[in-house]
Short mmCIF file of C-alpha atoms in Angstrom, two decimals:
data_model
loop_
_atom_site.label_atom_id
_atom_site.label_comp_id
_atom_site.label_asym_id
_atom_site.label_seq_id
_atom_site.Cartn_x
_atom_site.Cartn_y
_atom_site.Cartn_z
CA UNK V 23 0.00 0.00 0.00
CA UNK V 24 1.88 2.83 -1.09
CA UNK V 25 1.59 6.30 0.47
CA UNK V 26 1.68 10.10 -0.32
CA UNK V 27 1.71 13.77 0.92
CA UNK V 28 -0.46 16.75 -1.30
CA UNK V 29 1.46 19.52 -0.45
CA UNK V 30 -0.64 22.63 -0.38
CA UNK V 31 -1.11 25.91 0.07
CA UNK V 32 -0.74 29.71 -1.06
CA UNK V 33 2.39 31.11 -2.80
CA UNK V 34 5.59 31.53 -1.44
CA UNK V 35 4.44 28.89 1.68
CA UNK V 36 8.07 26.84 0.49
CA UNK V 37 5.77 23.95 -1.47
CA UNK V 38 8.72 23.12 -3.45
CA UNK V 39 11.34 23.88 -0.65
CA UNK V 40 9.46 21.44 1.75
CA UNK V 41 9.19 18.64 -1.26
CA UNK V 42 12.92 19.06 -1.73
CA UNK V 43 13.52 18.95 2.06
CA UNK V 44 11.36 16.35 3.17
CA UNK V 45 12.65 13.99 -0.02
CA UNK V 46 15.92 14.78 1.22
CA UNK V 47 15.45 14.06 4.47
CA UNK V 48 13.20 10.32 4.08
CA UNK V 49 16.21 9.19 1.91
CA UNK V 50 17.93 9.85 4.44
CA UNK V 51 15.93 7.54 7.14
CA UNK V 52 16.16 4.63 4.03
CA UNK V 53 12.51 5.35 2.94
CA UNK V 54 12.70 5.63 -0.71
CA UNK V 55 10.60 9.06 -2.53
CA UNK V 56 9.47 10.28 -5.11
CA UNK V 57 8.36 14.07 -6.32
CA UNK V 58 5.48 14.50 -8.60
CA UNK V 59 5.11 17.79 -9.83
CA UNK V 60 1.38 18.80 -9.92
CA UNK V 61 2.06 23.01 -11.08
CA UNK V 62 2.25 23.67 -14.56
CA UNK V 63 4.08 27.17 -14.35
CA UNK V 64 6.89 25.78 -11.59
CA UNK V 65 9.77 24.48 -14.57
CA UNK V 66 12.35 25.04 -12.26
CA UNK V 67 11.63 22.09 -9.83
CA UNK V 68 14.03 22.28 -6.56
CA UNK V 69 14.23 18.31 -6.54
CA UNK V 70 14.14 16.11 -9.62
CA UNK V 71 10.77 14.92 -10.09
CA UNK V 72 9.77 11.13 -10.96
CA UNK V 73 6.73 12.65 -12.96
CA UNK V 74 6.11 16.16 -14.24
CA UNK V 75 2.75 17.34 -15.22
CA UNK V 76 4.73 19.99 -17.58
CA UNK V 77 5.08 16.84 -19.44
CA UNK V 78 1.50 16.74 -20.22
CA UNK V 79 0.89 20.57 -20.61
CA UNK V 80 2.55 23.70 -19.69
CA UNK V 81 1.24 27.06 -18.61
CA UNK V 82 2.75 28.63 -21.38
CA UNK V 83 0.89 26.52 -23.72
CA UNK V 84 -2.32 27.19 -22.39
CA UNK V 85 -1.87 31.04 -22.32
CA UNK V 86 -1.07 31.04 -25.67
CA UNK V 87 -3.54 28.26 -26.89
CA UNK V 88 -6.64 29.81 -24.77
CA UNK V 89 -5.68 33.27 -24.57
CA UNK V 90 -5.98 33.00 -21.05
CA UNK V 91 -3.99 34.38 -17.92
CA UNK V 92 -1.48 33.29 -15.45
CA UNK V 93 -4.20 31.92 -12.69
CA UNK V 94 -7.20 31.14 -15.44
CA UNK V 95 -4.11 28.75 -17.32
CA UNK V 96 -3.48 27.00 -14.35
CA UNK V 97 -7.55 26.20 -13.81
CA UNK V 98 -7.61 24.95 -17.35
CA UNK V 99 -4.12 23.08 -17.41
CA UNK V 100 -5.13 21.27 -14.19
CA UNK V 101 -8.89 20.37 -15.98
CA UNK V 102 -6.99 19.00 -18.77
CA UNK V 103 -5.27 16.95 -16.07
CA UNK V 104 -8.55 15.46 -14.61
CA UNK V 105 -9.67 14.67 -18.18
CA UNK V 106 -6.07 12.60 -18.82
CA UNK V 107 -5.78 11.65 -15.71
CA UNK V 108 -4.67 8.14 -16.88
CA UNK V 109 -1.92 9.90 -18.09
CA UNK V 110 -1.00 10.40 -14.00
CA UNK V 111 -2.05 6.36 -13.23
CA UNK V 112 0.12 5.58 -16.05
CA UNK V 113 3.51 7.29 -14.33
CA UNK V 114 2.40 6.35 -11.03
CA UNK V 115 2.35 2.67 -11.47
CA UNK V 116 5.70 3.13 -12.63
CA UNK V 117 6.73 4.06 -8.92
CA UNK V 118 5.78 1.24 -7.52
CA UNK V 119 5.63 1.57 -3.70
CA UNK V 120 7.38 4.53 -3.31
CA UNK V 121 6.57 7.41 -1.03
CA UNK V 122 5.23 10.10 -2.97
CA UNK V 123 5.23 13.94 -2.50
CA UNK V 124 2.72 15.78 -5.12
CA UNK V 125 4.39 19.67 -4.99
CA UNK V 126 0.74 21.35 -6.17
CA UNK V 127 0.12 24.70 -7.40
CA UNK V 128 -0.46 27.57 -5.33
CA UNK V 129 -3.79 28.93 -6.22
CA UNK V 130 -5.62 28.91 -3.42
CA UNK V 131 -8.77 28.19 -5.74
CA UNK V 132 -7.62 24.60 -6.49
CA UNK V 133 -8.04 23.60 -2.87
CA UNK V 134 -10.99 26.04 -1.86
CA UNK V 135 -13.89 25.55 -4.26
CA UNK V 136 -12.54 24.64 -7.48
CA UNK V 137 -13.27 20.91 -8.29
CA UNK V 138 -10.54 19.25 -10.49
CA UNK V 139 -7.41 19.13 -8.12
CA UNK V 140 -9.86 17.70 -5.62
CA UNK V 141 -10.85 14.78 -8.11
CA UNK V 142 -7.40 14.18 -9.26
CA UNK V 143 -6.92 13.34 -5.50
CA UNK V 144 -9.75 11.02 -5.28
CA UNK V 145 -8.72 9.16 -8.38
CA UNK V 146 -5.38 8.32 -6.55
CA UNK V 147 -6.80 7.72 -3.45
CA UNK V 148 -8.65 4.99 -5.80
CA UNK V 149 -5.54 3.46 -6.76
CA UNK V 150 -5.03 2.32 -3.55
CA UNK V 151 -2.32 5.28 -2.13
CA UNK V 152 -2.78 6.50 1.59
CA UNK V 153 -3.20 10.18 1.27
CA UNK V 154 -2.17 13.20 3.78
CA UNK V 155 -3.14 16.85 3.06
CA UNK V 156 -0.45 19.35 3.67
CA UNK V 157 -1.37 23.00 3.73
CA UNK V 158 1.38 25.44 4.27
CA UNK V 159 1.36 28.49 5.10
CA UNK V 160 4.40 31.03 5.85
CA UNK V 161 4.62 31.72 9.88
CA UNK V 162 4.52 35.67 8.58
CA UNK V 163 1.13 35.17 9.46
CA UNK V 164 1.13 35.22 12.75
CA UNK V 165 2.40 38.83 12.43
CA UNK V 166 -1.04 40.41 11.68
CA UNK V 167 -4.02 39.90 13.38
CA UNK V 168 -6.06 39.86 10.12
CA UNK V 169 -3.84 38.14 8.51
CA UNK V 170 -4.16 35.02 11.08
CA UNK V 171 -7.84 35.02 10.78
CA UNK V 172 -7.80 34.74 6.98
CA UNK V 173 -5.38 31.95 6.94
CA UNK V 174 -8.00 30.08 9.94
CA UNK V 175 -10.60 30.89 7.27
CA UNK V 176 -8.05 29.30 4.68
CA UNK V 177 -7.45 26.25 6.16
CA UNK V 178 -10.56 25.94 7.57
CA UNK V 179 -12.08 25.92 3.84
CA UNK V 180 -9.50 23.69 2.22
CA UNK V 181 -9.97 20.71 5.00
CA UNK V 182 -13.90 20.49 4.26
CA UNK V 183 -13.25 20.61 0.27
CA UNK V 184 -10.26 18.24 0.04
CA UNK V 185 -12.18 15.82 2.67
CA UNK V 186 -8.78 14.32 3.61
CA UNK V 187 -6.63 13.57 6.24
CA UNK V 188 -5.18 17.18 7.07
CA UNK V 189 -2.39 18.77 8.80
CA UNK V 190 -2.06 22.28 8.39
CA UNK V 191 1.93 23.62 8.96
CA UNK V 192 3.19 27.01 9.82
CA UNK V 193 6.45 27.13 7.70
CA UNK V 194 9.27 29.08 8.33
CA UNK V 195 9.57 28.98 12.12
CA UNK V 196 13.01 29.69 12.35
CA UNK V 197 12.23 33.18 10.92
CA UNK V 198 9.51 34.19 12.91
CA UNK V 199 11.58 35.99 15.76
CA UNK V 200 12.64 38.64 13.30
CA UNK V 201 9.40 39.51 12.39
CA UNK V 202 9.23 41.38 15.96
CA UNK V 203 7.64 40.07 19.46
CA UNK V 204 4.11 38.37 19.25
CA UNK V 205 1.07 39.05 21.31
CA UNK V 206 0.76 35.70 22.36
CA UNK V 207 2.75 32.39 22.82
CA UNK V 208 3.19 30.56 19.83
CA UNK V 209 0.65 27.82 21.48
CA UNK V 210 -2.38 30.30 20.87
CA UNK V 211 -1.78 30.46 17.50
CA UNK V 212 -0.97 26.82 16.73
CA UNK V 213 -4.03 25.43 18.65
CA UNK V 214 -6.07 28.25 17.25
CA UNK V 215 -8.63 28.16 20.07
CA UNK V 216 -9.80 30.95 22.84
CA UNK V 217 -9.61 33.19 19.43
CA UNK V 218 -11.66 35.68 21.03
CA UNK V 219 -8.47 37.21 22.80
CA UNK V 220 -7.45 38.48 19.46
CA UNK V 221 -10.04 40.87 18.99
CA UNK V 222 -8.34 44.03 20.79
CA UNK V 223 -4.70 43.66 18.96
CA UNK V 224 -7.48 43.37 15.85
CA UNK V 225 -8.74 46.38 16.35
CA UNK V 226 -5.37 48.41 17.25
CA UNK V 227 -4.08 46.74 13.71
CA UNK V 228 -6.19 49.38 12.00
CA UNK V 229 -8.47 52.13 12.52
CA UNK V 230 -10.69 50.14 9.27
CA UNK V 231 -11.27 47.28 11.79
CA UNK V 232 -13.18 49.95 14.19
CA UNK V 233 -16.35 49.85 12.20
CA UNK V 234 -18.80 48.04 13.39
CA UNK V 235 -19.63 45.79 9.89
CA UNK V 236 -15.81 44.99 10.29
CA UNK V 237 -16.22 43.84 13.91
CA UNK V 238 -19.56 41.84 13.17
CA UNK V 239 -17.73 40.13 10.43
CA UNK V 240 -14.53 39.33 12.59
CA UNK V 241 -16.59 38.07 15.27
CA UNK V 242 -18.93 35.90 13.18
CA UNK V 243 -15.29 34.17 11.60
CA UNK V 244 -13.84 33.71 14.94
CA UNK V 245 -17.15 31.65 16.16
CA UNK V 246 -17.51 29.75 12.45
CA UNK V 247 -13.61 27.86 13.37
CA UNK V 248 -14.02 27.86 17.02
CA UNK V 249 -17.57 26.35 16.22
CA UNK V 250 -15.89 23.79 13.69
CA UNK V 251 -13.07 22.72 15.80
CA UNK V 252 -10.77 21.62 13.21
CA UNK V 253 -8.13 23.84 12.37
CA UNK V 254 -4.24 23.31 13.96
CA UNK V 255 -0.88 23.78 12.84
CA UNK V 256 2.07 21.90 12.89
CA UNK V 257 5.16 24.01 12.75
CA UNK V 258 8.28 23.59 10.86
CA UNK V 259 11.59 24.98 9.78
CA UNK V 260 12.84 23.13 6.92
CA UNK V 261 16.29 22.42 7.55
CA UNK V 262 16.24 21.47 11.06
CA UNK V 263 16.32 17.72 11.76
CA UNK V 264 14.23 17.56 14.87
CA UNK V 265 11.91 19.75 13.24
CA UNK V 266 11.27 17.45 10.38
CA UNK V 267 11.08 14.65 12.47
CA UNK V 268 8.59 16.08 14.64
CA UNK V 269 6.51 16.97 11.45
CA UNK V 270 7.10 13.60 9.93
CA UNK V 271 5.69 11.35 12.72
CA UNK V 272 2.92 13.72 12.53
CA UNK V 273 2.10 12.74 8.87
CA UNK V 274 2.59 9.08 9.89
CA UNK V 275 -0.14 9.16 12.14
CA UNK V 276 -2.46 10.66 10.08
CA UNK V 277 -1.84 8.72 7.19
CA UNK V 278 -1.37 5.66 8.53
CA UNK V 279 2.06 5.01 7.45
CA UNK V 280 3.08 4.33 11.53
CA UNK V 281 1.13 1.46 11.73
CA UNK V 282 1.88 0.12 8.41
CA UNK V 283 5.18 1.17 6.65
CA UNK V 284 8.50 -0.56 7.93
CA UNK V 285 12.16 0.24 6.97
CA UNK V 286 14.73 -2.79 6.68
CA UNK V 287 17.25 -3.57 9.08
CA UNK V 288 20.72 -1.48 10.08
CA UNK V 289 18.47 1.44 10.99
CA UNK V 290 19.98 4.85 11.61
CA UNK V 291 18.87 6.77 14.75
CA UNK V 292 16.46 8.86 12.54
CA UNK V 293 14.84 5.67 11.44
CA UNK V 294 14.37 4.69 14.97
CA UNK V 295 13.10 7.99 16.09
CA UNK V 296 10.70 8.53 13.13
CA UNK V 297 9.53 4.81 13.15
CA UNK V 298 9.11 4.67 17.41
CA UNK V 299 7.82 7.72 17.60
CA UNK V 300 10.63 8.83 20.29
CA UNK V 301 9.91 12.50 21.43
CA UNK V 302 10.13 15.06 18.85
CA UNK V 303 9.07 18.95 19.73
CA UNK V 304 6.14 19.92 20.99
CA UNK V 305 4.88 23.52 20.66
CA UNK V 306 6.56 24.95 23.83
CA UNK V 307 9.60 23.03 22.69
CA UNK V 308 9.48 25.34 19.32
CA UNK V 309 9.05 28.62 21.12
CA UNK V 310 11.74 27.85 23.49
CA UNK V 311 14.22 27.01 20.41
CA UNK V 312 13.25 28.97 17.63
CA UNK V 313 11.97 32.76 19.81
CA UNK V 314 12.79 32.51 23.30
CA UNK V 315 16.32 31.15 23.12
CA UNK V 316 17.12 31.43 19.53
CA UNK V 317 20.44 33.49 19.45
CA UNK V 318 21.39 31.18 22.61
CA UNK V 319 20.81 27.67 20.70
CA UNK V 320 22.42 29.14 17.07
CA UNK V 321 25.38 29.45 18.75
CA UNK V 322 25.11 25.94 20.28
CA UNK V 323 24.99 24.28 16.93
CA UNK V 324 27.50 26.14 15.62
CA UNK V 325 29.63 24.78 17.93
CA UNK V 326 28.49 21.44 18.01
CA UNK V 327 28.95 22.08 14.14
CA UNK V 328 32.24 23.20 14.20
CA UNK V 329 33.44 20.59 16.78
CA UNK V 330 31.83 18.13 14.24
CA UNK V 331 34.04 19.43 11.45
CA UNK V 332 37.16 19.23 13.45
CA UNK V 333 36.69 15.91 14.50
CA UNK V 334 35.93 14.60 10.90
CA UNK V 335 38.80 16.70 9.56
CA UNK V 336 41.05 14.71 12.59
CA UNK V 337 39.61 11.07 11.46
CA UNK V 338 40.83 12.03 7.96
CA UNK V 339 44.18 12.58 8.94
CA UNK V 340 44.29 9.92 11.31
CA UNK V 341 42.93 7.67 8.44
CA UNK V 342 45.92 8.56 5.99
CA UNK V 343 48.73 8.87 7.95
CA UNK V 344 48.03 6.87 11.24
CA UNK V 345 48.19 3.34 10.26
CA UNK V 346 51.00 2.31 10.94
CA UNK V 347 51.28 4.02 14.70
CA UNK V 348 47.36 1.84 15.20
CA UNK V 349 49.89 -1.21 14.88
CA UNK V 350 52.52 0.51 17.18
CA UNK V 351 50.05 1.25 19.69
CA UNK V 352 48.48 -1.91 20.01
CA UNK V 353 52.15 -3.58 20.16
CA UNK V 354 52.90 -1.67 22.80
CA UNK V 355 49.94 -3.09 25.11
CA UNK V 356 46.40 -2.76 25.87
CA UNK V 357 46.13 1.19 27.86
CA UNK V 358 44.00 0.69 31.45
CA UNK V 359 40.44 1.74 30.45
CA UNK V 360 39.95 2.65 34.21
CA UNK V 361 37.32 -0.06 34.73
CA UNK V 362 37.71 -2.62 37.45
CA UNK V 363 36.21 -6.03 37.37
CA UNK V 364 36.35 -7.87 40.60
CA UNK V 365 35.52 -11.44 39.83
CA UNK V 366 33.95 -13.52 43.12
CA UNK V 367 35.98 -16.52 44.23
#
């Protein structure tokens, strides 16, 4: 049974950075991937893709062909993919059971209301693959009060369209202390409940927000999520490994894949952590590292870093010039580890 992440969401969320990560990171753990690109204007792919729906038809094409525009080609050249969607069978089949990551376009439209990328979806759910929804969104959102309720609104619409297993992921993390102190802990945001608190940092964010059709309308979003009690967000920041991890075992879980995948034997200590579910970061964990403490724990990987390089660069040497002295060295007898055994008459 294979399995597969949609990745989602607006542009500039890092779609393609994530894809590139995250297939970076699973061959890492010995889980073999595979990218399918899903956007017809993204021909400069960060990872190389198993399957490329450029293949089948570009935006370029379709703007010229339809006399259409940048987001009314991408509608059409992801219609023509539902019609040929045997096209997509077709390549799949050729991956076998490999763990797939579909890099999608970013029009929000696809994964709001429009139908086609959400029937594209159901035709490979059909072919048997475990699928996981992954909507990103950049953690600049958190910045702006308005902002943060139109991305609740977001994600709240994309989970009941796509009718899929769901995470929703604040990308980015490790920029978010630059952006400038927050009103709250990163916990309100990520659990997204209690959203009532927000409404006096909404109204200070402009004197627009004062009127009372803009507070009525505020008020009536906040209830329609709290009343829903769906939306939450992962966090991540792409090129830490704990962070990935933590995300990862997420996805398992909602897929499925942690009670069904297995890796082979001679496991690294990211396979074991992913696999056992051994204790990733939870949300105070993340506001500790990447706000709280950040300068403080930089500086402790790039020493651990550095002290990483050195040692390497020490092994190499030792590797090219220090064979012979091994031999001396072990001629000359075994050194006292400092360990005493006392053996009982």
């Amino acid at each position: 049974m294979p399995f597969a992440q949609l990745v989602i969401g607006p542009p500039g969320s890092g779609k393609s950075t994530y894809c590139d990560g995250m297939q970076q990171f699973l061959s890492a753990i010995g889980r073999k991937c595979s990218v399918v690109n899903l956007d017809p204007a993204n021909e400069h792919t960060s990872s190389p893709c198993a399957l490329d729906i450029r293949s089948l038809v570009t935006l370029e094409e379709v703007m010229a062909d339809e006399a259409l525009g940048p987001n009314g080609g991408v509608l059409y050249a992801l219609e023509e993919l539902e019609h040929n969607v045997e096209w997509l069978q077709r390549g799949l089949d050729g991956l076998e059971e490999d763990y797939v990551l579909f890099d999608c376009p970013g029009q929000v439209e696809l994964f709001t209301h429009h139908a086609s990328l959400r029937n594209v979806f159901f035709r490979i759910q059909k072919m048997g693959y475990r699928l996981v929804a992954l909507h990103l969104t950049d953690s600049y959102c958190l910045t702006l009060p308005s902002l943060y309720i139109s991305t609740l609104l977001l994600s709240l619409r994309s989970m009941l369209q796509l009718d899929l297993p769901h995470l929703n992921v604040l990308t980015k993390i490790d920029k978010i202390a630059s952006y400038g102190p927050l009103p709250f802990d990163l916990e309100f945001y990520t659990e997204a409940q209690d959203l009532s608190d927000i409404t006096p940092h909404l109204l200070e964010e402009s004197p627009v927000m004062r009127h009372p059709k803009f507070e009525g309308l505020n008020n009536a979003v906040i209830e329609l999520v709290e009343d829903f009690g769906l939306v939450a967000f992962e966090t991540l920041a792409v090129e830490d490994k704990k962070s990935m991890m933590t995300l990862l075992q997420a996805i398992d879980r909602a897929g499925g894949y942690a009670f069904g995948g297995a890796e082979g034997a001679n496991d690294t200590v990211w396979q074991v952590a992913v696999r056992d579910g051994l204790r990733g970061m939870n949300v105070r964990d993340v506001q500790e590292r990447w706000i709280d403490r950040k300068e403080e724990f930089d500086e402790l990987e790039r020493r651990e870093i550095e002290e990483e390089l050195k040692a390497r660069e020490e092994s190499k040497v030792m590797d090219e010039n220090g064979g012979d002295d091994e031999l001396e060295g072990i001629r000359g007898g075994v050194p006292d580890s400092g360990i005493k055994v006392v053996r009982s008459p």
